[in-house]
Amino acid sequence: MSPYKNIINIAVIAHVDHGKTTLIDNMLKQTLSGRDVEKVTERAMDSNPLEMERGITIYAKCTSVFFRDTKINIVDTPGHADFGAEVERVLSMTSAVILLVDCVEGPMPQTKFVLSKALKAGLLPIVIINKIDKPDARIAEVLDEVYELFFALEANDEQLDFPVLYASGRDGWASTEVDGKREDLTPLFENILSYAKKEVVTENSEDEERFSMLVTLLMPDPFLGRILVGKVYNGSVNIGSTVQVLNLDGELLDKGKLTKLYTFDGLAKTSVDKVSAGDIVAIAGLSGTSVSDTICSENVDKPIMTTPVDPPTMSIRVSVNDSPFAGKSGTKLTARMIRDRLYAEVENNIAIQIVDSGDSTYEVKGRGELQLGILIESMRREGFEMSVGKPSVVFQYDESGKRLEPLEILIVDVDQEYAGVVMEKMSSRKGEVVNMQDFQDRTRIEFKIPARALIGYQGEFLTDTKGTGIMNHLFDSYDTYRGDFATRRNGVLISMNQGSATGYSLGNLQDRGIMFVAPQDAVYQGMIVGQHNRDNDLEVNITKGKQLSNMRASGSDETVKIATAKEMTLEEQIAYIADDELVEVTPDVIRMRKKYLDPVERKRFSKKKS
């Protein structure tokens, strides 16, 4: 029998950087014992290398804590809107959500998006106003904004009667009063036990004939292969039992025996002989099963329905790397390898769609630049080389054939002195002001703007606000196409030959624009080596060296100071390029280049386009 009487499944949702993962760290520390506590490092749930580097949660993950006689399964969810599909599918495993809201920023776009999904699914919320020890906290105002958000999302009476806690997730305490005791997280655990719905745990032998589980997450394992994570909705099952797999249409996909069963215990997975309804478990032994499939007994013929995921709004084109430096650092180069990897991603991530465009080119559709950039970065680290095109939005068409484009809700927080320049930029990109408010010396402006207007805007926004601005955006709806507008106003500097960049050439070209390469960097014909000061492209000889002679002239050998080359991340480069340009992605180097390397071909292509 289980060592606990009750199970509660709960998800923690919030906007990025509002403190979800840090709160879970302290929930684990205060419920684990002995050496298990020592294993809880900072942001312990962010185990993926990319998550640790960027300080964000990308993949939803499960853990559990034990409080009194109850097992609480906790799902840590991503906070960025680009990974919203991860949140949508894991909500189906839970009966309640902890909504974390920063006491200064208040409800942000991702808060609204995830909360709307949770309320529609009938989940009960517990609201935590986090980081209330900040000197600029707006506790009362933020709580009012939370209530306004619940009313706007049409929460029912039971959902509106949510408990409110005031906390510092970093310091590991929560209180039911703003000025209450600040000791530990016991008030949070007590509210979870009293407010969240408990799962019905059954362990009768008859239950094995009606076992069914919905696969929600995939966890690769080097020894066991694919591990399937999900909630057991009905019945129970033992190791060695024969089960079948049904897709959403009720079609039989696979049959097999379960080789391993796990439940979550703190940060570890515990091997068990049997799992029962109500628990979130992990299963191994079914290689052909993926997200949204139902694992069930052989006499079950109906799959478990799941919430449909919102469609992708942005796409990029991925193709084979055909630059002169192709194959120098990567090991996975062919179109077949790229294709297999992309389709493997579709099995794990239901928010990604792949379209084979022919000519060894694949259109990858997703939620945003960050999500697509994470996929390309993951492939790069796995040894892939590829060429990536400029992101474009996914258009739709109504019954009359009119083109519709995705619109985003953009919220910017800026110092008041920068509000004017941001509004000017947004206006030129077809943005409309929806709301505007001041608090302290900051201004928050809400825009409704075409999604394509935000491609590549992050860097420009940080420049305009001197690095002090914060911007967040979220898909709103499809609406009538807003018309054309210019985004990148500068041309690029293009290398006219192959070789190594020289300090002499870079020094002479500094007045022409901002350089992307440093001395001794390898370049080739057609590679983008800098940003031109003007709006046209310019071919430059960046490999030219100084003529050597035995004659000297006064002042001719003075030291030339070369400005540091501008470094851009993968996402920044993908967002920066124009329609006729590509990003060459390799394990060692990321470069920007023209689609047609030969200048004659470029002119021919531009004439055809015009």
mmCIF file of C-alpha atoms in Angstrom, residues 4-265:
data_model
loop_
_atom_site.group_PDB
_atom_site.id
_atom_site.type_symbol
_atom_site.label_atom_id
_atom_site.label_comp_id
_atom_site.label_asym_id
_atom_site.label_seq_id
_atom_site.Cartn_x
_atom_site.Cartn_y
_atom_site.Cartn_z
ATOM 1 C CA TYR A 4 0.572 8.303 1.978
ATOM 2 C CA LYS A 5 -3.220 8.611 2.098
ATOM 3 C CA ASN A 6 -3.734 11.433 -0.394
ATOM 4 C CA ILE A 7 -2.259 12.788 -3.629
ATOM 5 C CA ILE A 8 -2.489 16.372 -4.829
ATOM 6 C CA ASN A 9 -1.209 17.370 -8.265
ATOM 7 C CA ILE A 10 -0.360 21.046 -8.606
ATOM 8 C CA ALA A 11 1.439 23.233 -11.172
ATOM 9 C CA VAL A 12 3.418 26.391 -10.485
ATOM 10 C CA ILE A 13 2.797 29.053 -13.145
ATOM 11 C CA ALA A 14 4.118 32.576 -13.528
ATOM 12 C CA HIS A 15 5.752 35.008 -15.896
ATOM 13 C CA VAL A 16 9.477 34.612 -16.570
ATOM 14 C CA ASP A 17 11.718 35.684 -13.637
ATOM 15 C CA HIS A 18 8.877 35.879 -11.115
ATOM 16 C CA GLY A 19 10.473 33.127 -9.013
ATOM 17 C CA LYS A 20 8.782 29.769 -9.765
ATOM 18 C CA THR A 21 11.865 27.563 -9.746
ATOM 19 C CA THR A 22 13.390 29.276 -6.702
ATOM 20 C CA LEU A 23 10.157 28.729 -4.755
ATOM 21 C CA ILE A 24 10.190 25.034 -5.649
ATOM 22 C CA ASP A 25 13.826 24.805 -4.460
ATOM 23 C CA ASN A 26 12.741 25.890 -0.980
ATOM 24 C CA MET A 27 9.644 23.676 -1.014
ATOM 25 C CA LEU A 28 11.996 20.743 -1.576
ATOM 26 C CA LYS A 29 14.507 21.857 1.057
ATOM 27 C CA GLN A 30 11.819 22.195 3.718
ATOM 28 C CA THR A 31 10.269 18.778 3.099
ATOM 29 C CA LEU A 32 13.266 16.583 2.278
ATOM 30 C CA SER A 33 15.612 15.250 4.916
ATOM 31 C CA GLY A 34 19.243 14.231 5.360
ATOM 32 C CA ARG A 35 21.436 14.057 2.296
ATOM 33 C CA ASP A 36 18.512 14.706 -0.030
ATOM 34 C CA VAL A 37 18.497 18.349 1.093
ATOM 35 C CA GLU A 38 22.144 18.730 0.058
ATOM 36 C CA LYS A 39 21.207 17.693 -3.493
ATOM 37 C CA VAL A 40 18.890 20.691 -3.868
ATOM 38 C CA THR A 41 21.113 23.237 -5.586
ATOM 39 C CA GLU A 42 20.055 26.687 -6.804
ATOM 40 C CA ARG A 43 17.313 26.304 -9.476
ATOM 41 C CA ALA A 44 17.590 22.528 -9.101
ATOM 42 C CA MET A 45 14.719 21.920 -11.513
ATOM 43 C CA ASP A 46 16.546 23.711 -14.361
ATOM 44 C CA SER A 47 18.786 20.737 -15.172
ATOM 45 C CA ASN A 48 19.128 21.302 -18.928
ATOM 46 C CA PRO A 49 22.433 23.039 -19.891
ATOM 47 C CA LEU A 50 20.589 25.730 -21.857
ATOM 48 C CA GLU A 51 18.304 26.393 -18.892
ATOM 49 C CA MET A 52 21.262 26.774 -16.545
ATOM 50 C CA GLU A 53 23.087 29.104 -18.936
ATOM 51 C CA ARG A 54 20.122 31.367 -19.648
ATOM 52 C CA GLY A 55 18.515 31.245 -16.223
ATOM 53 C CA ILE A 56 15.077 30.363 -17.603
ATOM 54 C CA THR A 57 12.863 27.286 -17.532
ATOM 55 C CA ILE A 58 12.388 25.785 -20.998
ATOM 56 C CA TYR A 59 10.987 22.328 -20.295
ATOM 57 C CA ALA A 60 8.233 21.409 -17.843
ATOM 58 C CA LYS A 61 9.405 18.976 -15.143
ATOM 59 C CA CYS A 62 7.894 17.004 -12.290
ATOM 60 C CA THR A 63 8.939 16.581 -8.697
ATOM 61 C CA SER A 64 7.138 15.771 -5.463
ATOM 62 C CA VAL A 65 7.145 16.638 -1.772
ATOM 63 C CA PHE A 66 5.513 14.925 1.191
ATOM 64 C CA PHE A 67 3.645 17.009 3.758
ATOM 65 C CA ARG A 68 1.945 15.221 6.620
ATOM 66 C CA ASP A 69 -0.012 12.328 5.059
ATOM 67 C CA THR A 70 -0.160 13.819 1.536
ATOM 68 C CA LYS A 71 2.057 13.470 -1.495
ATOM 69 C CA ILE A 72 2.141 16.716 -3.487
ATOM 70 C CA ASN A 73 3.248 16.279 -7.092
ATOM 71 C CA ILE A 74 4.604 19.621 -8.353
ATOM 72 C CA VAL A 75 5.038 20.556 -12.006
ATOM 73 C CA ASP A 76 7.505 23.363 -12.732
ATOM 74 C CA THR A 77 6.441 25.176 -15.911
ATOM 75 C CA PRO A 78 8.250 27.530 -18.323
ATOM 76 C CA GLY A 79 7.630 31.238 -17.853
ATOM 77 C CA HIS A 80 8.320 32.430 -21.394
ATOM 78 C CA ALA A 81 5.424 32.710 -23.842
ATOM 79 C CA ASP A 82 7.360 30.861 -26.557
ATOM 80 C CA PHE A 83 7.149 27.673 -24.481
ATOM 81 C CA GLY A 84 3.442 28.031 -23.740
ATOM 82 C CA ALA A 85 2.651 24.625 -25.242
ATOM 83 C CA GLU A 86 4.720 22.992 -22.475
ATOM 84 C CA VAL A 87 2.420 24.670 -19.954
ATOM 85 C CA GLU A 88 -0.823 23.899 -21.782
ATOM 86 C CA ARG A 89 -0.279 20.169 -21.869
ATOM 87 C CA VAL A 90 0.968 19.731 -18.266
ATOM 88 C CA LEU A 91 -2.040 21.552 -16.818
ATOM 89 C CA SER A 92 -4.141 18.515 -17.706
ATOM 90 C CA MET A 93 -2.272 16.532 -15.024
ATOM 91 C CA THR A 94 -3.150 18.887 -12.189
ATOM 92 C CA SER A 95 -6.173 19.963 -10.168
ATOM 93 C CA ALA A 96 -4.806 23.291 -8.923
ATOM 94 C CA VAL A 97 -2.194 25.913 -9.766
ATOM 95 C CA ILE A 98 0.040 28.166 -7.713
ATOM 96 C CA LEU A 99 -0.002 31.524 -9.497
ATOM 97 C CA LEU A 100 3.151 33.464 -8.662
ATOM 98 C CA VAL A 101 3.067 37.224 -9.274
ATOM 99 C CA ASP A 102 5.938 39.651 -8.766
ATOM 100 C CA CYS A 103 5.007 42.381 -6.242
ATOM 101 C CA VAL A 104 6.452 45.101 -8.491
ATOM 102 C CA GLU A 105 5.722 43.994 -12.060
ATOM 103 C CA GLY A 106 2.284 42.555 -11.333
ATOM 104 C CA PRO A 107 0.461 40.277 -13.820
ATOM 105 C CA MET A 108 2.410 40.107 -17.099
ATOM 106 C CA PRO A 109 1.527 38.629 -20.534
ATOM 107 C CA GLN A 110 2.521 35.052 -19.717
ATOM 108 C CA THR A 111 0.579 35.285 -16.444
ATOM 109 C CA LYS A 112 -2.565 36.124 -18.383
ATOM 110 C CA PHE A 113 -1.976 33.425 -21.008
ATOM 111 C CA VAL A 114 -1.311 30.555 -18.604
ATOM 112 C CA LEU A 115 -3.982 31.589 -16.124
ATOM 113 C CA SER A 116 -6.606 31.685 -18.878
ATOM 114 C CA LYS A 117 -5.715 28.093 -19.820
ATOM 115 C CA ALA A 118 -5.846 27.007 -16.177
ATOM 116 C CA LEU A 119 -9.226 28.628 -15.531
ATOM 117 C CA LYS A 120 -10.738 27.110 -18.683
ATOM 118 C CA ALA A 121 -9.542 23.701 -17.511
ATOM 119 C CA GLY A 122 -11.392 24.235 -14.217
ATOM 120 C CA LEU A 123 -8.254 24.351 -12.061
ATOM 121 C CA LEU A 124 -8.343 26.083 -8.681
ATOM 122 C CA PRO A 125 -5.733 28.822 -8.148
ATOM 123 C CA ILE A 126 -3.637 29.745 -5.124
ATOM 124 C CA VAL A 127 -2.189 33.232 -5.571
ATOM 125 C CA ILE A 128 1.219 34.179 -4.170
ATOM 126 C CA ILE A 129 2.415 37.772 -4.225
ATOM 127 C CA ASN A 130 6.151 37.091 -4.376
ATOM 128 C CA LYS A 131 9.240 39.126 -3.459
ATOM 129 C CA ILE A 132 7.319 41.396 -1.067
ATOM 130 C CA ASP A 133 10.596 42.310 0.650
ATOM 131 C CA LYS A 134 11.516 44.495 -2.336
ATOM 132 C CA PRO A 135 11.836 48.183 -1.414
ATOM 133 C CA ASP A 136 9.604 49.257 -4.334
ATOM 134 C CA ALA A 137 6.865 46.665 -3.718
ATOM 135 C CA ARG A 138 3.316 47.553 -4.860
ATOM 136 C CA ILE A 139 1.508 44.836 -2.904
ATOM 137 C CA ALA A 140 -2.021 46.305 -2.723
ATOM 138 C CA GLU A 141 -1.977 47.562 -6.320
ATOM 139 C CA VAL A 142 -0.691 44.231 -7.637
ATOM 140 C CA LEU A 143 -3.384 42.299 -5.739
ATOM 141 C CA ASP A 144 -6.034 44.583 -7.291
ATOM 142 C CA GLU A 145 -4.523 43.890 -10.733
ATOM 143 C CA VAL A 146 -4.730 40.149 -10.041
ATOM 144 C CA TYR A 147 -8.443 40.415 -9.174
ATOM 145 C CA GLU A 148 -9.038 42.476 -12.320
ATOM 146 C CA LEU A 149 -7.287 39.794 -14.365
ATOM 147 C CA PHE A 150 -9.468 37.040 -12.872
ATOM 148 C CA PHE A 151 -12.625 39.015 -13.673
ATOM 149 C CA ALA A 152 -11.405 39.707 -17.221
ATOM 150 C CA LEU A 153 -10.759 35.986 -17.742
ATOM 151 C CA GLU A 154 -14.287 35.153 -16.482
ATOM 152 C CA ALA A 155 -13.256 32.983 -13.546
ATOM 153 C CA ASN A 156 -16.148 31.207 -11.805
ATOM 154 C CA ASP A 157 -17.159 31.835 -8.192
ATOM 155 C CA GLU A 158 -15.104 28.945 -6.815
ATOM 156 C CA GLN A 159 -11.990 30.123 -8.681
ATOM 157 C CA LEU A 160 -12.501 33.727 -7.545
ATOM 158 C CA ASP A 161 -12.507 32.590 -3.919
ATOM 159 C CA PHE A 162 -8.772 31.932 -4.050
ATOM 160 C CA PRO A 163 -6.434 32.187 -1.044
ATOM 161 C CA VAL A 164 -3.709 34.846 -1.168
ATOM 162 C CA LEU A 165 -0.239 34.387 0.316
ATOM 163 C CA TYR A 166 2.596 36.892 0.623
ATOM 164 C CA ALA A 167 6.024 35.395 0.208
ATOM 165 C CA SER A 168 9.703 35.559 -0.556
ATOM 166 C CA GLY A 169 10.445 32.407 -2.529
ATOM 167 C CA ARG A 170 14.177 33.124 -2.399
ATOM 168 C CA ASP A 171 14.213 33.283 1.408
ATOM 169 C CA GLY A 172 11.773 30.388 1.772
ATOM 170 C CA TRP A 173 8.846 31.846 3.687
ATOM 171 C CA ALA A 174 5.170 32.581 3.088
ATOM 172 C CA SER A 175 2.478 34.234 5.179
ATOM 173 C CA THR A 176 -1.262 34.717 4.968
ATOM 174 C CA GLU A 177 -0.791 38.364 6.045
ATOM 175 C CA VAL A 178 1.478 41.048 4.654
ATOM 176 C CA ASP A 179 2.924 41.665 8.121
ATOM 177 C CA GLY A 180 2.555 38.074 9.296
ATOM 178 C CA LYS A 181 5.231 35.677 10.550
ATOM 179 C CA ARG A 182 8.048 35.093 8.095
ATOM 180 C CA GLU A 183 9.320 31.664 9.155
ATOM 181 C CA ASP A 184 8.867 28.993 6.470
ATOM 182 C CA LEU A 185 6.522 27.703 3.762
ATOM 183 C CA THR A 186 4.132 25.866 6.110
ATOM 184 C CA PRO A 187 1.264 28.313 5.342
ATOM 185 C CA LEU A 188 1.647 27.465 1.641
ATOM 186 C CA PHE A 189 1.551 23.709 2.267
ATOM 187 C CA GLU A 190 -1.484 24.076 4.544
ATOM 188 C CA ASN A 191 -3.331 26.062 1.882
ATOM 189 C CA ILE A 192 -2.514 23.425 -0.731
ATOM 190 C CA LEU A 193 -3.926 20.694 1.520
ATOM 191 C CA SER A 194 -7.101 22.605 2.376
ATOM 192 C CA TYR A 195 -7.833 24.202 -1.014
ATOM 193 C CA ALA A 196 -6.582 21.907 -3.794
ATOM 194 C CA LYS A 197 -8.658 18.894 -4.795
ATOM 195 C CA LYS A 198 -7.233 15.539 -3.781
ATOM 196 C CA GLU A 199 -6.937 12.707 -6.270
ATOM 197 C CA VAL A 200 -8.898 9.501 -5.759
ATOM 198 C CA VAL A 201 -6.321 6.785 -5.026
ATOM 199 C CA THR A 202 -7.560 3.234 -5.635
ATOM 200 C CA GLU A 203 -5.635 -0.028 -5.434
ATOM 201 C CA ASN A 204 -8.208 -2.748 -6.164
ATOM 202 C CA SER A 205 -7.266 -5.700 -8.360
ATOM 203 C CA GLU A 206 -10.189 -4.943 -10.682
ATOM 204 C CA ASP A 207 -8.591 -1.623 -11.583
ATOM 205 C CA GLU A 208 -5.894 -3.346 -13.666
ATOM 206 C CA GLU A 209 -8.510 -4.122 -16.321
ATOM 207 C CA ARG A 210 -9.301 -0.441 -16.932
ATOM 208 C CA PHE A 211 -5.886 1.230 -16.598
ATOM 209 C CA SER A 212 -5.404 4.390 -18.683
ATOM 210 C CA MET A 213 -2.751 7.095 -18.633
ATOM 211 C CA LEU A 214 -2.219 10.191 -20.788
ATOM 212 C CA VAL A 215 1.378 10.834 -21.892
ATOM 213 C CA THR A 216 2.199 14.493 -21.265
ATOM 214 C CA LEU A 217 6.003 14.722 -21.168
ATOM 215 C CA LEU A 218 8.944 12.797 -22.616
ATOM 216 C CA MET A 219 12.214 12.298 -20.718
ATOM 217 C CA PRO A 220 15.099 10.751 -22.684
ATOM 218 C CA ASP A 221 17.257 8.308 -20.728
ATOM 219 C CA PRO A 222 20.632 6.964 -21.974
ATOM 220 C CA PHE A 223 19.929 3.507 -20.561
ATOM 221 C CA LEU A 224 16.162 3.051 -20.765
ATOM 222 C CA GLY A 225 15.474 5.066 -23.921
ATOM 223 C CA ARG A 226 12.254 7.037 -23.961
ATOM 224 C CA ILE A 227 10.579 7.572 -20.578
ATOM 225 C CA LEU A 228 6.936 8.625 -20.743
ATOM 226 C CA VAL A 229 5.559 10.895 -18.026
ATOM 227 C CA GLY A 230 1.882 11.445 -17.370
ATOM 228 C CA LYS A 231 -1.021 11.159 -14.989
ATOM 229 C CA VAL A 232 -2.806 7.843 -14.369
ATOM 230 C CA TYR A 233 -6.495 8.653 -14.840
ATOM 231 C CA ASN A 234 -7.990 5.206 -14.205
ATOM 232 C CA GLY A 235 -7.009 1.891 -12.674
ATOM 233 C CA SER A 236 -3.568 0.580 -11.820
ATOM 234 C CA VAL A 237 -0.804 -1.372 -13.571
ATOM 235 C CA ASN A 238 2.164 -3.560 -12.614
ATOM 236 C CA ILE A 239 5.631 -4.037 -14.082
ATOM 237 C CA GLY A 240 5.511 -6.612 -16.872
ATOM 238 C CA SER A 241 1.865 -5.889 -17.722
ATOM 239 C CA THR A 242 0.939 -5.808 -21.401
ATOM 240 C CA VAL A 243 -0.593 -2.506 -22.465
ATOM 241 C CA GLN A 244 -1.592 -0.837 -25.711
ATOM 242 C CA VAL A 245 -1.158 2.701 -27.037
ATOM 243 C CA LEU A 246 -3.968 4.707 -28.660
ATOM 244 C CA ASN A 247 -3.664 8.053 -30.419
ATOM 245 C CA LEU A 248 -6.242 10.851 -30.137
ATOM 246 C CA ASP A 249 -8.318 9.252 -32.926
ATOM 247 C CA GLY A 250 -8.498 5.935 -31.076
ATOM 248 C CA GLU A 251 -6.140 4.171 -33.512
ATOM 249 C CA LEU A 252 -3.862 1.441 -32.148
ATOM 250 C CA LEU A 253 -0.233 2.570 -32.356
ATOM 251 C CA ASP A 254 1.698 0.044 -30.307
ATOM 252 C CA LYS A 255 1.562 -2.857 -27.864
ATOM 253 C CA GLY A 256 4.181 -3.891 -25.372
ATOM 254 C CA LYS A 257 5.208 -4.744 -21.834
ATOM 255 C CA LEU A 258 6.130 -2.198 -19.216
ATOM 256 C CA THR A 259 9.760 -2.720 -18.240
ATOM 257 C CA LYS A 260 10.056 0.043 -15.631
ATOM 258 C CA LEU A 261 7.632 2.039 -13.489
ATOM 259 C CA TYR A 262 8.628 5.154 -11.565
ATOM 260 C CA THR A 263 7.032 7.681 -9.266
ATOM 261 C CA PHE A 264 8.570 11.033 -8.359
ATOM 262 C CA ASP A 265 10.205 11.415 -4.954
#
